[in-house]
Coordinates of N, CA and C in Angstrom, one line a residue:
Chain A
X1124 N 95.8 200.5 202.7 CA 96.8 199.8 202.2 C 96.2 198.3 201.6
X1125 N 96.5 197.8 200.5 CA 96.3 196.6 200.2 C 97.0 195.7 200.6
X1126 N 96.4 194.5 200.7 CA 97.6 193.5 201.4 C 96.7 192.0 200.8
X1127 N 97.4 191.1 200.8 CA 97.1 189.6 200.2 C 97.5 188.6 201.4
X1128 N 96.5 187.6 201.7 CA 96.9 186.7 202.7 C 96.8 185.6 202.1
X1129 N 97.9 184.5 202.3 CA 97.6 183.3 202.4 C 97.8 182.4 203.6
X1130 N 96.8 182.2 204.1 CA 97.1 181.9 205.5 C 97.9 180.4 205.9
X1131 N 97.9 179.6 204.7 CA 98.7 178.6 205.1 C 100.0 178.5 204.3
X1132 N 101.1 178.2 205.1 CA 102.4 178.0 204.6 C 102.7 177.0 203.6
X1133 N 101.8 175.7 204.1 CA 102.1 174.6 203.3 C 100.7 173.8 203.6
X1134 N 100.4 173.3 202.2 CA 99.3 172.3 202.4 C 99.8 171.0 201.6
X1135 N 99.1 170.0 202.5 CA 99.7 168.6 201.9 C 98.4 167.7 201.6
X1136 N 98.5 167.3 200.7 CA 97.3 166.5 200.2 C 97.8 165.3 199.3
X1137 N 97.0 164.0 199.4 CA 97.1 162.8 198.9 C 96.6 162.6 197.4
X1138 N 97.6 162.1 196.5 CA 97.3 162.4 195.0 C 95.6 161.7 194.8
X1139 N 95.1 162.5 194.1 CA 93.7 162.0 193.8 C 92.6 162.9 194.5
X1140 N 93.1 163.1 195.7 CA 92.3 164.0 196.4 C 92.0 165.5 196.1
X1141 N 90.9 166.0 196.5 CA 90.8 167.7 196.1 C 91.9 168.4 196.9
X1142 N 92.4 169.3 196.0 CA 93.1 170.6 196.7 C 92.4 171.8 196.6
X1143 N 92.6 172.5 197.9 CA 92.4 173.8 198.0 C 93.5 174.6 198.4
X1144 N 93.8 175.7 197.8 CA 94.7 176.7 198.4 C 94.1 178.1 198.7
X1145 N 94.1 178.8 199.8 CA 93.5 179.9 200.0 C 94.1 181.0 199.9
X1146 N 93.2 182.2 199.8 CA 93.5 183.6 199.7 C 92.6 184.8 199.9
X1147 N 93.1 185.3 200.8 CA 92.1 186.2 201.0 C 92.9 187.8 200.7
X1148 N 92.1 188.9 200.5 CA 92.6 190.1 200.2 C 91.9 191.3 200.5
X1149 N 92.9 192.4 200.7 CA 91.9 193.9 201.3 C 92.7 194.7 200.2
X1150 N 91.7 195.1 199.5 CA 91.7 196.1 198.3 C 90.7 196.6 198.0
X1151 N 90.7 198.1 197.9 CA 89.4 198.9 197.5 C 88.8 198.6 196.2
X1152 N 87.5 198.6 196.3 CA 87.2 198.3 194.5 C 87.1 197.0 194.2
X1153 N 87.1 196.8 192.9 CA 87.2 195.6 192.2 C 88.4 195.2 191.7
X1154 N 89.2 194.7 192.5 CA 90.6 194.3 191.8 C 90.7 193.2 191.0
X1155 N 91.5 193.2 190.1 CA 92.2 192.0 189.5 C 92.7 191.1 190.3
X1156 N 92.2 189.7 190.0 CA 92.9 188.7 191.0 C 93.3 187.7 190.3
X1157 N 94.7 186.9 190.7 CA 95.6 186.2 190.0 C 96.1 185.2 190.7
X1158 N 96.2 183.9 190.0 CA 97.1 182.9 190.8 C 98.4 182.6 190.1
X1159 N 99.3 182.6 190.5 CA 100.4 181.8 189.8 C 101.1 180.7 190.5
X1160 N 102.0 180.0 189.7 CA 102.6 178.6 190.2 C 103.9 178.8 190.0
X1161 N 105.0 178.3 190.9 CA 106.3 178.7 190.9 C 106.8 177.0 191.1
X1162 N 107.6 176.4 190.2 CA 108.0 175.0 190.4 C 109.7 175.4 190.7
X1163 N 110.6 174.4 191.0 CA 111.6 174.5 191.7 C 112.4 175.4 190.8
X1164 N 113.2 176.3 190.9 CA 114.1 176.7 190.4 C 114.0 177.4 188.8
X1165 N 112.4 177.6 189.1 CA 111.9 178.3 187.9 C 111.3 179.7 188.0
X1166 N 110.8 180.4 187.0 CA 110.1 181.4 187.5 C 108.4 181.3 187.5
X1167 N 107.9 182.5 187.9 CA 106.4 182.0 188.1 C 105.7 182.0 186.5
X1168 N 104.7 180.9 186.8 CA 103.9 180.8 185.6 C 102.4 181.3 185.8
X1169 N 101.8 181.9 185.1 CA 100.4 182.3 185.2 C 99.2 181.2 185.0
X1170 N 98.3 181.1 186.1 CA 97.7 180.0 186.0 C 96.1 180.5 185.6
X1171 N 95.7 181.5 186.1 CA 94.2 182.0 185.9 C 94.3 183.4 186.6
X1172 N 93.1 183.9 186.2 CA 92.8 185.5 186.7 C 91.3 185.6 186.6
X1173 N 90.9 186.5 187.6 CA 89.5 187.0 187.5 C 89.5 188.5 187.3
X1174 N 88.7 188.8 186.1 CA 88.7 190.0 185.8 C 87.3 190.6 185.9
X1175 N 86.1 190.1 185.6 CA 84.7 190.1 185.7 C 83.9 188.8 185.4
X1176 N 82.5 189.1 185.6 CA 81.7 187.8 185.1 C 81.8 186.7 186.3
X1177 N 81.6 185.4 185.6 CA 81.4 184.3 186.5 C 82.4 184.2 187.4
X1178 N 82.0 183.8 188.8 CA 82.6 183.9 189.8 C 83.8 182.4 189.9
X1179 N 83.4 181.9 189.1 CA 84.4 180.6 189.1 C 85.0 180.7 187.7
X1180 N 86.4 180.7 187.9 CA 87.4 180.8 186.6 C 88.0 179.5 186.6
X1181 N 88.1 179.2 185.2 CA 88.8 178.0 184.9 C 90.4 178.4 184.5
X1182 N 91.5 177.8 184.8 CA 92.6 178.1 184.3 C 93.3 176.7 184.0
X1183 N 94.7 176.9 183.6 CA 95.5 175.9 183.1 C 95.7 174.6 184.1
X1184 N 96.0 173.5 183.5 CA 96.4 172.3 184.5 C 95.2 171.8 185.2
X1185 N 93.9 172.1 184.9 CA 92.8 171.6 185.8 C 92.4 172.6 186.8
X1186 N 93.3 173.6 187.1 CA 93.1 174.4 188.3 C 91.7 175.2 188.1
X1187 N 90.8 175.8 189.0 CA 90.1 176.8 189.1 C 89.9 177.7 190.7
X1188 N 89.3 178.9 190.0 CA 89.4 179.6 191.5 C 87.9 180.2 191.5
X1189 N 87.7 180.2 192.7 CA 86.2 181.1 193.0 C 86.7 182.3 193.7
X1190 N 85.7 183.4 193.1 CA 85.8 184.4 193.6 C 84.8 184.5 194.7
X1191 N 85.0 185.3 195.9 CA 83.9 185.3 196.6 C 83.7 187.0 197.0
X1192 N 83.0 187.8 196.6 CA 83.1 189.3 196.9 C 83.1 189.5 198.3
X1193 N 81.8 189.2 198.9 CA 81.7 189.2 200.4 C 82.6 188.9 201.2
X1194 N 83.3 187.9 200.9 CA 84.4 187.3 201.8 C 85.8 187.9 201.5
X1195 N 85.8 188.6 200.2 CA 87.0 189.0 199.7 C 87.9 187.8 199.6
X1196 N 87.7 186.8 199.0 CA 88.6 185.6 199.0 C 88.5 185.0 197.5
X1197 N 89.6 184.2 197.2 CA 89.7 183.9 195.7 C 90.6 182.6 196.0
X1198 N 90.0 181.5 196.3 CA 90.6 180.4 196.5 C 90.9 179.5 195.3
X1199 N 91.9 179.1 195.5 CA 92.6 177.9 194.2 C 92.1 176.3 194.6
X1200 N 91.6 175.8 193.3 CA 90.9 174.6 193.5 C 91.4 173.7 192.3
X1201 N 91.5 172.3 192.9 CA 91.6 171.3 191.9 C 90.9 170.1 192.3
X1202 N 90.3 169.5 191.4 CA 89.1 168.3 192.1 C 90.0 167.0 192.4
X1203 N 91.2 167.1 191.6 CA 91.9 165.7 191.9 C 93.4 166.1 191.7
X1204 N 94.2 166.0 192.9 CA 95.4 166.6 192.7 C 96.4 165.5 192.4
X1205 N 97.5 166.0 191.7 CA 98.7 165.2 191.1 C 100.0 165.5 191.9
X1206 N 100.7 164.3 191.8 CA 102.2 164.5 192.2 C 102.6 165.7 191.7
X1207 N 102.7 165.9 190.5 CA 103.2 166.8 189.5 C 102.8 168.4 190.1
X1208 N 101.5 168.4 190.7 CA 101.0 169.7 191.1 C 102.0 170.4 192.5
X1209 N 102.7 169.4 192.9 CA 103.8 170.0 194.0 C 104.3 171.4 193.6
X1210 N 104.2 172.3 194.3 CA 104.9 173.3 193.8 C 104.6 174.6 194.8
X1211 N 104.9 175.8 194.6 CA 104.8 177.1 195.6 C 103.8 177.9 194.6
X1212 N 102.6 178.4 195.4 CA 101.4 178.8 194.8 C 101.4 180.2 195.3
X1213 N 101.3 181.5 194.3 CA 101.0 182.8 194.7 C 99.7 183.1 194.5
X1214 N 99.1 183.8 195.2 CA 97.8 184.7 194.6 C 98.3 186.3 194.6
X1215 N 98.0 186.9 193.9 CA 98.4 188.2 193.5 C 96.9 189.0 193.3
X1216 N 97.0 190.5 193.6 CA 96.1 191.3 193.2 C 96.3 192.6 193.1
X1217 N 95.8 193.0 191.9 CA 96.0 194.3 191.4 C 94.8 195.1 191.3
X1218 N 94.7 196.4 191.9 CA 93.5 197.5 191.8 C 93.4 197.9 190.1
X1219 N 91.9 197.9 189.9 CA 91.9 198.5 188.5 C 92.4 199.8 188.4
X1220 N 92.3 200.3 187.1 CA 92.7 201.7 186.7 C 94.3 201.6 185.7
X1221 N 94.1 202.4 184.9 CA 95.4 202.4 184.1 C 96.8 203.1 184.8
X1222 N 96.5 203.5 186.2 CA 97.7 204.0 187.0 C 98.0 202.8 187.9
X1223 N 97.7 201.9 187.8 CA 98.2 200.7 188.7 C 98.9 199.4 188.4
X1224 N 99.6 199.8 187.4 CA 100.5 198.9 186.8 C 101.8 198.4 187.8
X1225 N 102.2 199.2 188.7 CA 103.1 199.0 189.7 C 102.6 198.5 190.8
X1226 N 101.5 197.9 190.9 CA 100.5 197.6 192.3 C 100.2 196.5 192.4
X1227 N 100.9 195.4 191.6 CA 100.3 194.1 191.8 C 101.1 193.6 193.0
X1228 N 100.2 193.0 194.0 CA 100.8 192.5 195.3 C 100.6 191.2 195.5
X1229 N 101.7 190.4 195.7 CA 101.6 189.1 195.8 C 101.5 188.8 197.3
X1230 N 101.0 187.6 197.5 CA 100.8 186.9 199.0 C 102.2 186.4 199.2
X1231 N 102.3 185.8 200.4 CA 103.8 185.1 200.6 C 104.0 183.8 199.9
X1232 N 102.9 183.2 199.6 CA 103.0 181.9 198.9 C 102.8 180.6 199.5
X1233 N 102.1 179.8 199.0 CA 101.7 178.6 199.9 C 102.5 177.4 199.0
X1234 N 103.0 176.6 199.8 CA 103.9 175.3 199.2 C 102.8 174.4 199.4
X1235 N 102.6 173.6 198.0 CA 101.7 172.5 198.1 C 102.5 171.1 197.8
X1236 N 102.3 170.0 198.7 CA 102.8 168.9 198.5 C 102.1 167.7 198.2
X1237 N 102.2 167.2 197.3 CA 101.1 166.1 197.0 C 101.9 164.8 196.8
X1238 N 101.3 163.9 198.0 CA 102.1 162.6 198.2 C 101.3 161.4 197.2
X1239 N 102.0 160.5 196.8 CA 101.7 159.5 196.0 C 100.7 158.6 196.9
Chain B
X720 N 109.8 181.9 169.9 CA 109.4 182.8 170.8 C 109.7 182.5 172.2
X721 N 111.0 183.0 173.0 CA 111.7 182.7 173.9 C 110.9 183.4 175.2
X722 N 109.9 184.3 174.9 CA 109.5 185.0 176.2 C 110.0 186.1 176.7
X723 N 110.4 185.8 178.2 CA 111.0 186.6 178.9 C 112.3 185.9 179.2
X724 N 113.6 186.5 179.0 CA 115.0 186.0 179.4 C 115.6 187.1 180.1
X725 N 116.4 186.1 181.1 CA 117.1 186.9 182.2 C 118.7 186.4 182.0
X726 N 119.5 187.5 182.3 CA 121.2 187.2 182.1 C 121.6 187.7 183.4
X727 N 122.7 187.3 184.3 CA 122.9 185.9 184.1 C 121.9 185.1 184.8
X728 N 121.9 183.7 185.1 CA 121.2 182.7 185.9 C 121.8 183.0 187.3
X729 N 123.0 183.2 187.7 CA 123.4 183.0 189.0 C 124.6 183.7 189.2
X730 N 124.9 184.8 190.3 CA 126.4 185.7 190.4 C 126.5 185.5 191.9
X731 N 127.9 185.7 191.9 CA 128.2 186.0 193.3 C 128.7 187.3 193.2
X732 N 128.7 188.1 194.1 CA 129.2 189.5 194.5 C 130.1 189.6 195.7
X733 N 130.9 190.3 195.7 CA 131.4 191.0 197.1 C 130.9 192.2 197.5
X734 N 130.6 192.5 198.6 CA 130.1 193.6 199.1 C 130.8 195.0 198.5
X735 N 129.9 195.7 198.0 CA 130.6 196.8 197.0 C 130.6 197.1 195.8
X736 N 130.6 195.6 195.3 CA 130.7 195.7 193.7 C 129.4 196.0 193.1
X737 N 129.5 196.2 191.8 CA 128.4 196.4 191.0 C 128.2 195.3 190.1
X738 N 127.0 195.6 189.7 CA 126.6 194.4 188.6 C 125.2 195.0 187.8
X739 N 124.9 194.6 186.7 CA 123.8 194.7 186.0 C 123.0 193.6 185.5
X740 N 121.9 193.4 185.9 CA 121.1 192.2 185.4 C 120.2 192.8 184.1
X741 N 120.2 191.8 183.2 CA 119.6 192.0 181.9 C 118.2 191.3 181.8
X742 N 117.3 191.8 181.3 CA 116.1 191.3 181.1 C 115.6 191.7 179.6
X743 N 115.3 190.5 178.7 CA 115.0 190.7 177.4 C 113.5 190.1 177.2
X744 N 112.5 191.0 176.3 CA 111.3 190.0 176.1 C 111.1 190.1 174.5
X745 N 110.6 189.4 174.0 CA 110.4 189.3 172.4 C 108.8 189.2 172.2
X746 N 108.2 189.5 173.1 CA 106.7 189.6 173.0 C 105.9 191.1 172.7
X747 N 106.8 192.0 172.6 CA 106.5 193.4 172.2 C 105.6 194.1 173.1
X748 N 106.0 193.4 174.4 CA 105.2 194.0 175.6 C 105.5 195.7 175.7
X749 N 104.6 196.3 176.3 CA 104.9 197.8 176.7 C 105.3 197.6 178.2
X750 N 105.1 197.1 179.2 CA 105.4 197.1 180.5 C 106.3 196.2 181.0
X751 N 107.3 196.6 181.7 CA 108.4 195.3 182.1 C 108.3 196.0 183.9
X752 N 109.1 194.8 184.3 CA 108.9 194.8 186.0 C 110.0 194.0 186.6
X753 N 110.7 194.7 187.7 CA 111.9 194.0 188.3 C 111.4 193.7 189.7
X754 N 111.2 192.3 190.2 CA 110.8 191.7 191.6 C 112.2 191.3 192.0
X755 N 111.9 191.4 193.6 CA 112.9 190.4 194.3 C 111.9 189.2 195.1
X756 N 112.4 188.3 195.2 CA 111.8 187.1 195.9 C 112.7 186.5 197.0
X757 N 112.1 187.1 198.3 CA 113.0 186.3 199.5 C 112.0 185.4 200.1
X758 N 112.5 184.4 200.9 CA 111.8 183.8 201.7 C 110.6 184.0 202.5
X759 N 109.3 183.4 202.3 CA 108.4 184.0 203.0 C 107.6 185.4 203.0
X760 N 108.3 186.0 202.0 CA 107.9 187.3 201.5 C 106.9 187.6 200.3
X761 N 107.1 186.4 199.6 CA 106.3 186.7 198.0 C 107.5 187.7 197.2
X762 N 106.8 188.2 196.3 CA 107.7 188.9 195.3 C 107.1 190.1 195.5
X763 N 108.4 191.2 195.7 CA 108.1 192.6 195.9 C 108.8 193.4 194.8
X764 N 108.0 194.3 194.3 CA 108.3 195.1 193.1 C 109.7 196.3 193.3
X765 N 110.6 196.3 192.7 CA 111.6 197.1 192.9 C 111.3 198.3 192.0
X766 N 111.2 198.1 190.8 CA 110.9 199.3 189.5 C 110.2 198.6 188.6
X767 N 109.7 199.6 187.9 CA 108.9 199.1 186.6 C 109.2 200.0 185.5
X768 N 108.7 199.8 184.4 CA 108.5 200.6 183.3 C 107.3 200.4 182.6
X769 N 106.4 201.7 182.3 CA 105.4 201.8 181.5 C 105.6 201.8 179.7
X770 N 107.3 202.1 179.4 CA 107.4 202.4 178.0 C 108.9 202.8 177.9
X771 N 109.1 202.5 176.6 CA 110.8 203.0 176.4 C 111.0 204.1 176.9
X772 N 112.2 204.1 177.6 CA 112.5 205.7 178.2 C 111.8 206.0 179.5
X773 N 111.1 205.2 180.0 CA 110.3 205.7 181.2 C 110.6 204.5 182.3
X774 N 110.5 204.8 183.5 CA 110.7 204.0 184.6 C 110.2 204.3 186.1
X775 N 109.8 203.9 187.0 CA 109.3 204.1 188.0 C 109.5 203.4 189.1
X776 N 109.3 203.9 190.5 CA 109.8 203.3 191.8 C 108.5 202.1 192.0
X777 N 109.1 201.1 192.6 CA 108.0 200.0 193.0 C 108.3 200.1 194.7
X778 N 107.8 199.0 195.3 CA 107.6 198.9 196.7 C 109.1 199.2 197.5
X779 N 110.1 198.4 196.7 CA 111.5 198.3 197.5 C 112.6 198.8 196.5
X780 N 112.8 200.1 195.9 CA 113.7 200.3 195.0 C 115.1 201.1 195.5
X781 N 115.3 201.1 196.7 CA 116.6 201.4 197.2 C 117.5 200.8 197.1
X782 N 118.5 201.4 196.6 CA 120.1 200.7 196.0 C 119.9 200.0 194.8
X783 N 118.7 200.2 194.2 CA 118.9 199.6 192.6 C 118.6 200.8 191.7
X784 N 119.1 200.6 190.5 CA 118.7 201.6 189.5 C 118.1 200.6 188.2
X785 N 117.5 201.5 187.1 CA 116.9 200.6 186.1 C 117.1 201.5 185.0
X786 N 117.0 201.0 183.7 CA 117.1 201.6 182.7 C 116.1 201.2 181.6
X787 N 115.7 201.6 180.5 CA 114.7 200.9 179.5 C 115.0 201.9 178.3
X788 N 116.1 201.5 177.5 CA 116.6 202.5 176.6 C 115.9 201.8 175.2
X789 N 115.7 200.5 175.4 CA 115.0 199.9 174.3 C 113.9 199.1 174.6
X790 N 112.9 199.1 174.0 CA 111.6 198.5 174.5 C 111.5 197.0 174.9
X791 N 112.5 196.1 174.3 CA 112.5 195.0 174.8 C 113.4 194.5 175.9
X792 N 114.1 195.6 176.2 CA 115.2 195.5 177.5 C 114.8 196.0 178.7
X793 N 114.9 195.5 179.7 CA 115.0 196.5 180.9 C 115.9 195.9 181.8
X794 N 117.0 196.8 182.2 CA 118.2 196.5 183.1 C 117.9 197.1 184.3
X795 N 118.7 196.2 185.1 CA 118.6 196.5 186.9 C 120.0 196.7 187.3
X796 N 120.3 197.5 188.0 CA 121.8 197.9 188.2 C 121.8 197.9 189.8
X797 N 123.1 197.4 190.4 CA 123.3 197.3 191.9 C 124.7 198.3 191.7
X798 N 124.6 199.5 192.1 CA 125.7 200.3 191.9 C 126.9 200.0 193.3
X799 N 126.4 199.4 194.4 CA 127.2 198.8 195.5 C 126.4 197.9 196.2
X800 N 126.9 196.8 195.7 CA 125.9 195.6 196.5 C 125.9 195.3 198.0
X801 N 125.0 195.2 198.7 CA 125.1 195.0 200.0 C 124.5 193.5 200.1
X802 N 125.1 192.6 201.4 CA 124.5 191.4 201.7 C 122.8 191.3 202.0
X803 N 122.4 192.5 202.0 CA 121.0 192.6 201.9 C 119.9 192.3 200.8
X804 N 120.6 192.7 199.8 CA 120.4 192.3 198.4 C 120.4 190.9 197.8
X805 N 121.0 190.1 198.9 CA 120.9 188.7 198.3 C 119.6 188.1 198.2
X806 N 119.1 187.8 197.1 CA 117.9 187.3 196.6 C 117.6 186.6 195.3
X807 N 116.7 186.6 194.8 CA 116.2 186.0 193.7 C 115.6 187.0 192.9
X808 N 116.2 187.3 191.6 CA 115.7 188.5 191.2 C 114.6 188.0 189.7
X809 N 113.3 188.5 189.7 CA 112.7 188.1 188.5 C 112.1 189.1 187.8
X810 N 112.6 189.3 186.3 CA 111.8 190.4 185.5 C 110.5 189.6 185.0
X811 N 109.5 190.5 184.7 CA 108.2 190.2 183.9 C 108.2 191.4 182.9
X812 N 106.9 190.9 182.1 CA 106.5 192.1 181.1 C 105.0 191.7 180.9
X813 N 104.4 192.8 180.6 CA 103.0 192.6 180.0 C 102.5 193.4 179.0
X814 N 101.4 193.1 178.4 CA 101.1 193.9 177.0 C 100.6 195.3 177.4
X815 N 100.1 195.9 176.3 CA 99.8 197.2 176.6 C 98.5 197.1 177.0
X816 N 97.8 198.3 177.3 CA 96.4 198.6 177.7 C 95.4 198.0 176.7
X817 N 94.6 197.6 177.3 CA 93.5 196.9 176.1 C 94.0 195.7 175.6
X818 N 95.1 195.2 175.9 CA 95.8 193.9 175.1 C 96.2 193.1 176.2
X819 N 95.5 193.1 177.5 CA 95.6 192.1 178.6 C 97.0 192.7 179.4
X820 N 96.9 193.6 179.7 CA 97.9 194.5 180.6 C 98.0 193.8 181.7
X821 N 96.9 193.4 182.3 CA 96.9 193.0 183.9 C 97.8 191.8 184.1
X822 N 97.8 191.0 182.9 CA 98.5 189.5 183.1 C 100.1 190.1 182.8
X823 N 100.9 189.4 183.7 CA 102.6 189.7 183.8 C 103.1 188.2 183.7
X824 N 104.0 188.3 182.6 CA 104.9 186.8 182.2 C 106.3 187.0 182.6
X825 N 106.5 186.1 183.5 CA 107.8 186.2 184.5 C 108.9 185.6 183.5
X826 N 110.2 186.0 183.6 CA 111.3 185.2 183.4 C 111.9 184.3 184.6
X827 N 113.0 183.6 184.2 CA 113.1 182.3 185.0 C 113.9 182.6 186.3
X828 N 114.7 183.9 186.3 CA 115.0 184.4 187.6 C 116.7 184.4 187.5
X829 N 117.0 185.3 188.5 CA 118.6 185.5 188.5 C 119.0 185.2 190.0
X830 N 119.7 184.4 190.5 CA 120.1 184.2 191.9 C 121.4 184.9 192.1
X831 N 121.3 185.9 193.1 CA 122.1 186.6 193.4 C 122.6 186.5 194.9
X832 N 123.8 186.2 195.0 CA 124.6 186.1 196.5 C 125.6 187.2 196.5
X833 N 125.3 187.9 197.6 CA 126.3 188.8 197.9 C 127.0 188.5 199.1
X834 N 128.3 188.5 199.2 CA 129.2 188.4 200.4 C 129.4 189.4 201.2

């Protein structure tokens, strides 16, 4: 069975410092990997995805994520955090294949708190 | 271009009542999904649709029904609401195969409280 783990319920970081949100997964094959962000009382917004190619993926709002196949990880990073980055971040994984539309699995989410 | 919209934004039901949540998308997406979000559990898929007139069960389908009579709409029904269905419900859609179908776009959510 596939699974997604976000080991930290909350990450606290000072504004201007680097931000890392961790994600590891257990899915057979080479899955699609995603990061979404949820601001209070809002729906999820797509940040970035890994499909193939370069292990470092760049996304919206200055975020990037590094795919590590050997460690089955897809950590989200931002070099310099902003207070406005405070939100709930979800990692998600989906197996490849045209029969896997209903198999996007989300992690439990990591709350990011950026203090001024 | 409104993207994915959901109606209503918030609803309170009594146990045993029924209701329908409406999701609409104006991006001509083939695939649509209903999720529920509960604290500490991420999002869990209830039902999904790969095209007009087709639906399939997700991870937590019990107590819910869906219909996709038109490509742009995906309805989620609760026939007899239970307190365990108190949650935030999100609709999502994604393009067809070869058009970026792997990326889902989410609506703003519907908060449902069942007393």
